[in-house]
Amino acid sequence: MNKRLRSDLLLLGGLAAVGLALFALLSLGRDDGVQVLVRVDGVVTQRFSLSEPRSYTIQTRDEGVNELRIDDGAVWLESANCPDCLCVKQGKIRYAGESIICLPHGVVVELSGQDELALDAVTQ
Amino acid sequence: MKRLMCFALSLLLLTGCASAPAGQRAAAAELEADVSSTRHVEAMDTIMALSAYGSNREKALDAAEAEILRLDALLSTGKPDSEVSELNRTGTVTLSEDSKKLVNCAFSLHEETDGAFDVTVYPLMQLWGFPEKEYHLPTQEELADALARVGMDRLRLEGDTLSLDEGQEIDLGGIGKGYTSQRVMEVYRQAGVTSGLVSLGGNVQCLGTKPDGSLWRVGIQDPWKTEGEIAAVVEVEDQAVITSGGYERYFVDESTGETYCHILDPKTGWPVKSGLASVSIVSPDGMLADGLSTSLYILGLEGATQFWRDHSEQFQAIFIDNQGQIFVTEGLKDAVQADAGFTVIPQSEKSAG
């Protein structure tokens, strides 16, 4: 075994390690549970897990504010400074496929997931 | 050694490929069958969500949005220049193509449900304060006065001209959203879309299946929980799923604690207490499903069951009674899932015993 072969093996090992590390990173970053996606004017600005309780302030154009809460496997908008507050009245959502919309602020909070029990719509 | 280098390179390439399957992406972009767009429209006093799949989806959504706004302008009781407002103001109107379809459907529903469906309850709705959400518990005199103005049998339809009797007002809202979701399906089809869904403030209608061939999963609202929490799921293809329930809008009389829901019995003028908490209709005809969800709520479980047995080729239904029990008509027995379980209503009365 000569020096070059050894350095090649080292390179190969290094590459394999980098590949494995990348793979692990990608797998860890993926959450199999339901994700909360916050869109402002169509663009995803935040992504949370539905299983971790939190409060978050969504800032929108023209100083719009929607206060988001995640708790107990549900997400809802607690308050907002939009004119009609229809988004707050939409209450809690908890199933992949559901969404809360605030048209005046261009905010959509949606639940997405690979959950095979995801809903396409809710009739009420 | 060269072989080793090649192996190393291919390993690197493989790692890259895992996150960016460039070839596959190009193929998917060409077909776009499983790519969807969603749009939200505010109309008919609610927020509507429209989604469509495939390469024609944007064109279809543009057309669907325009159609929704056109129908809202035609049918709204709140817009002074709508066809319905003109009729209510002047007492007579020449019906447009759309209104004619709605009015014809209203007449046949009125007859088939023995008067439970009635588009002339609007004066009663106003008396109770439901349209403006300024609730009022009416006196017997007020009720008698409003009831005297209710009754579809007193409308006159001559050719394309619909005339109201003295003091009558109509609201086509009981079938308007169902007609609209039906029209959106037609607009989707004309635009070349084969897979799509609309939810008009909780009135759901779907076109075809999802692009992967699986059925659409529609949740049925749990009447006692916050909006979005469901009591059951129904899996459907090419159907409207439309729910009516007293929980949607009601007020509580603070002195007695009594609850009054927005679904009024056209015969008594009182909010309905039929023992049902909600009725969901599954039918390929959105307009029919919309009208029947309210009418069968009024009829109660027994009356609704009989009605379904006589019309089971047109629709299926899911009933939730005030005790939270779920009843599912036979045609849906394999399509419904409910954590609490459900009772199947058989087609033939005999096998029920």
Short mmCIF file of C-alpha atoms in Angstrom, two decimals, chain A residues 2-117:
data_model
loop_
_atom_site.label_atom_id
_atom_site.label_comp_id
_atom_site.label_asym_id
_atom_site.label_seq_id
_atom_site.Cartn_x
_atom_site.Cartn_y
_atom_site.Cartn_z
CA ASN A 2 1.53 3.28 -1.04
CA LYS A 3 1.06 6.76 0.29
CA ARG A 4 -1.37 7.83 -2.44
CA LEU A 5 -3.68 4.94 -1.82
CA ARG A 6 -3.72 5.77 1.85
CA SER A 7 -4.59 9.41 1.18
CA ASP A 8 -7.32 8.27 -1.21
CA LEU A 9 -8.74 6.04 1.47
CA LEU A 10 -8.61 8.95 3.86
CA LEU A 11 -10.44 11.15 1.38
CA LEU A 12 -13.04 8.43 0.83
CA GLY A 13 -13.51 8.02 4.56
CA GLY A 14 -13.82 11.76 4.99
CA LEU A 15 -16.43 12.00 2.25
CA ALA A 16 -18.40 9.11 3.70
CA ALA A 17 -18.33 10.80 7.10
CA VAL A 18 -19.55 14.09 5.61
CA GLY A 19 -22.30 12.23 3.74
CA LEU A 20 -23.41 10.41 6.85
CA ALA A 21 -23.37 13.59 8.89
CA LEU A 22 -25.50 15.35 6.25
CA PHE A 23 -27.93 12.44 6.19
CA ALA A 24 -28.22 12.44 9.98
CA LEU A 25 -28.75 16.19 10.02
CA LEU A 26 -31.52 15.99 7.43
CA SER A 27 -33.25 13.12 9.26
CA LEU A 28 -33.06 14.86 12.62
CA GLY A 29 -34.41 18.09 11.19
CA ARG A 30 -37.46 16.29 9.91
CA ASP A 31 -40.39 16.10 12.31
CA ASP A 32 -42.84 13.32 11.59
CA GLY A 33 -45.58 15.13 13.54
CA VAL A 34 -47.88 17.89 12.37
CA GLN A 35 -46.19 21.18 11.50
CA VAL A 36 -47.62 24.65 11.99
CA LEU A 37 -46.83 26.80 8.96
CA VAL A 38 -47.22 30.57 9.17
CA ARG A 39 -47.61 32.29 5.82
CA VAL A 40 -47.60 36.05 5.39
CA ASP A 41 -48.64 37.20 1.90
CA GLY A 42 -48.18 33.65 0.67
CA VAL A 43 -44.63 33.24 1.96
CA VAL A 44 -43.83 30.77 4.75
CA THR A 45 -42.25 32.89 7.50
CA GLN A 46 -42.30 30.42 10.40
CA ARG A 47 -42.55 26.72 10.97
CA PHE A 48 -43.32 25.24 14.40
CA SER A 49 -44.12 21.80 15.73
CA LEU A 50 -47.72 21.40 16.88
CA SER A 51 -46.52 19.35 19.84
CA GLU A 52 -44.47 22.17 21.42
CA PRO A 53 -46.45 24.84 23.30
CA ARG A 54 -45.46 28.41 22.44
CA SER A 55 -46.65 31.96 21.83
CA TYR A 56 -45.54 33.87 18.75
CA THR A 57 -46.33 37.32 17.39
CA ILE A 58 -46.92 37.39 13.64
CA GLN A 59 -45.90 40.76 12.19
CA THR A 60 -47.52 41.69 8.90
CA ARG A 61 -47.59 44.65 6.54
CA ASP A 62 -49.05 47.95 7.79
CA GLU A 63 -48.18 47.14 11.41
CA GLY A 64 -50.58 44.23 11.49
CA VAL A 65 -50.21 41.88 14.43
CA ASN A 66 -51.69 38.42 15.03
CA GLU A 67 -50.87 36.65 18.30
CA LEU A 68 -50.44 32.93 17.72
CA ARG A 69 -50.66 30.29 20.45
CA ILE A 70 -49.79 26.61 20.28
CA ASP A 71 -50.87 24.45 23.21
CA ASP A 72 -52.44 21.09 23.92
CA GLY A 73 -52.03 19.90 20.32
CA ALA A 74 -53.94 22.84 18.89
CA VAL A 75 -53.06 26.18 17.33
CA TRP A 76 -55.14 29.35 17.36
CA LEU A 77 -54.91 33.11 17.01
CA GLU A 78 -55.49 34.60 20.43
CA SER A 79 -55.84 38.22 19.36
CA ALA A 80 -55.25 40.41 16.33
CA ASN A 81 -55.51 44.07 15.36
CA CYS A 82 -57.36 43.38 12.10
CA PRO A 83 -60.76 45.07 11.62
CA ASP A 84 -63.10 42.06 11.91
CA CYS A 85 -61.02 39.55 13.96
CA LEU A 86 -62.56 36.72 11.91
CA CYS A 87 -59.24 34.92 12.33
CA VAL A 88 -59.59 34.91 16.13
CA LYS A 89 -63.22 33.74 15.81
CA GLN A 90 -62.08 30.76 13.72
CA GLY A 91 -60.93 29.19 16.98
CA LYS A 92 -58.59 26.23 17.36
CA ILE A 93 -57.38 23.86 14.67
CA ARG A 94 -55.57 20.60 15.33
CA TYR A 95 -55.65 18.40 12.23
CA ALA A 96 -53.25 18.45 9.28
CA GLY A 97 -54.99 20.13 6.36
CA GLU A 98 -56.86 22.70 8.46
CA SER A 99 -56.03 26.40 8.32
CA ILE A 100 -56.83 29.74 9.95
CA ILE A 101 -57.00 32.75 7.65
CA CYS A 102 -56.70 36.48 8.30
CA LEU A 103 -57.45 38.12 4.94
CA PRO A 104 -56.82 41.75 6.02
CA HIS A 105 -53.27 40.87 7.16
CA GLY A 106 -52.61 38.26 4.46
CA VAL A 107 -51.89 35.67 7.17
CA VAL A 108 -52.53 31.94 6.78
CA VAL A 109 -51.75 29.55 9.62
CA GLU A 110 -51.89 26.02 8.29
CA LEU A 111 -51.26 22.55 9.64
CA SER A 112 -49.30 20.27 7.37
CA GLY A 113 -48.10 16.79 7.96
CA GLN A 114 -47.47 13.41 6.42
CA ASP A 115 -50.16 12.17 8.77
CA GLU A 116 -52.31 9.75 6.78
CA LEU A 117 -55.23 10.84 8.95
#
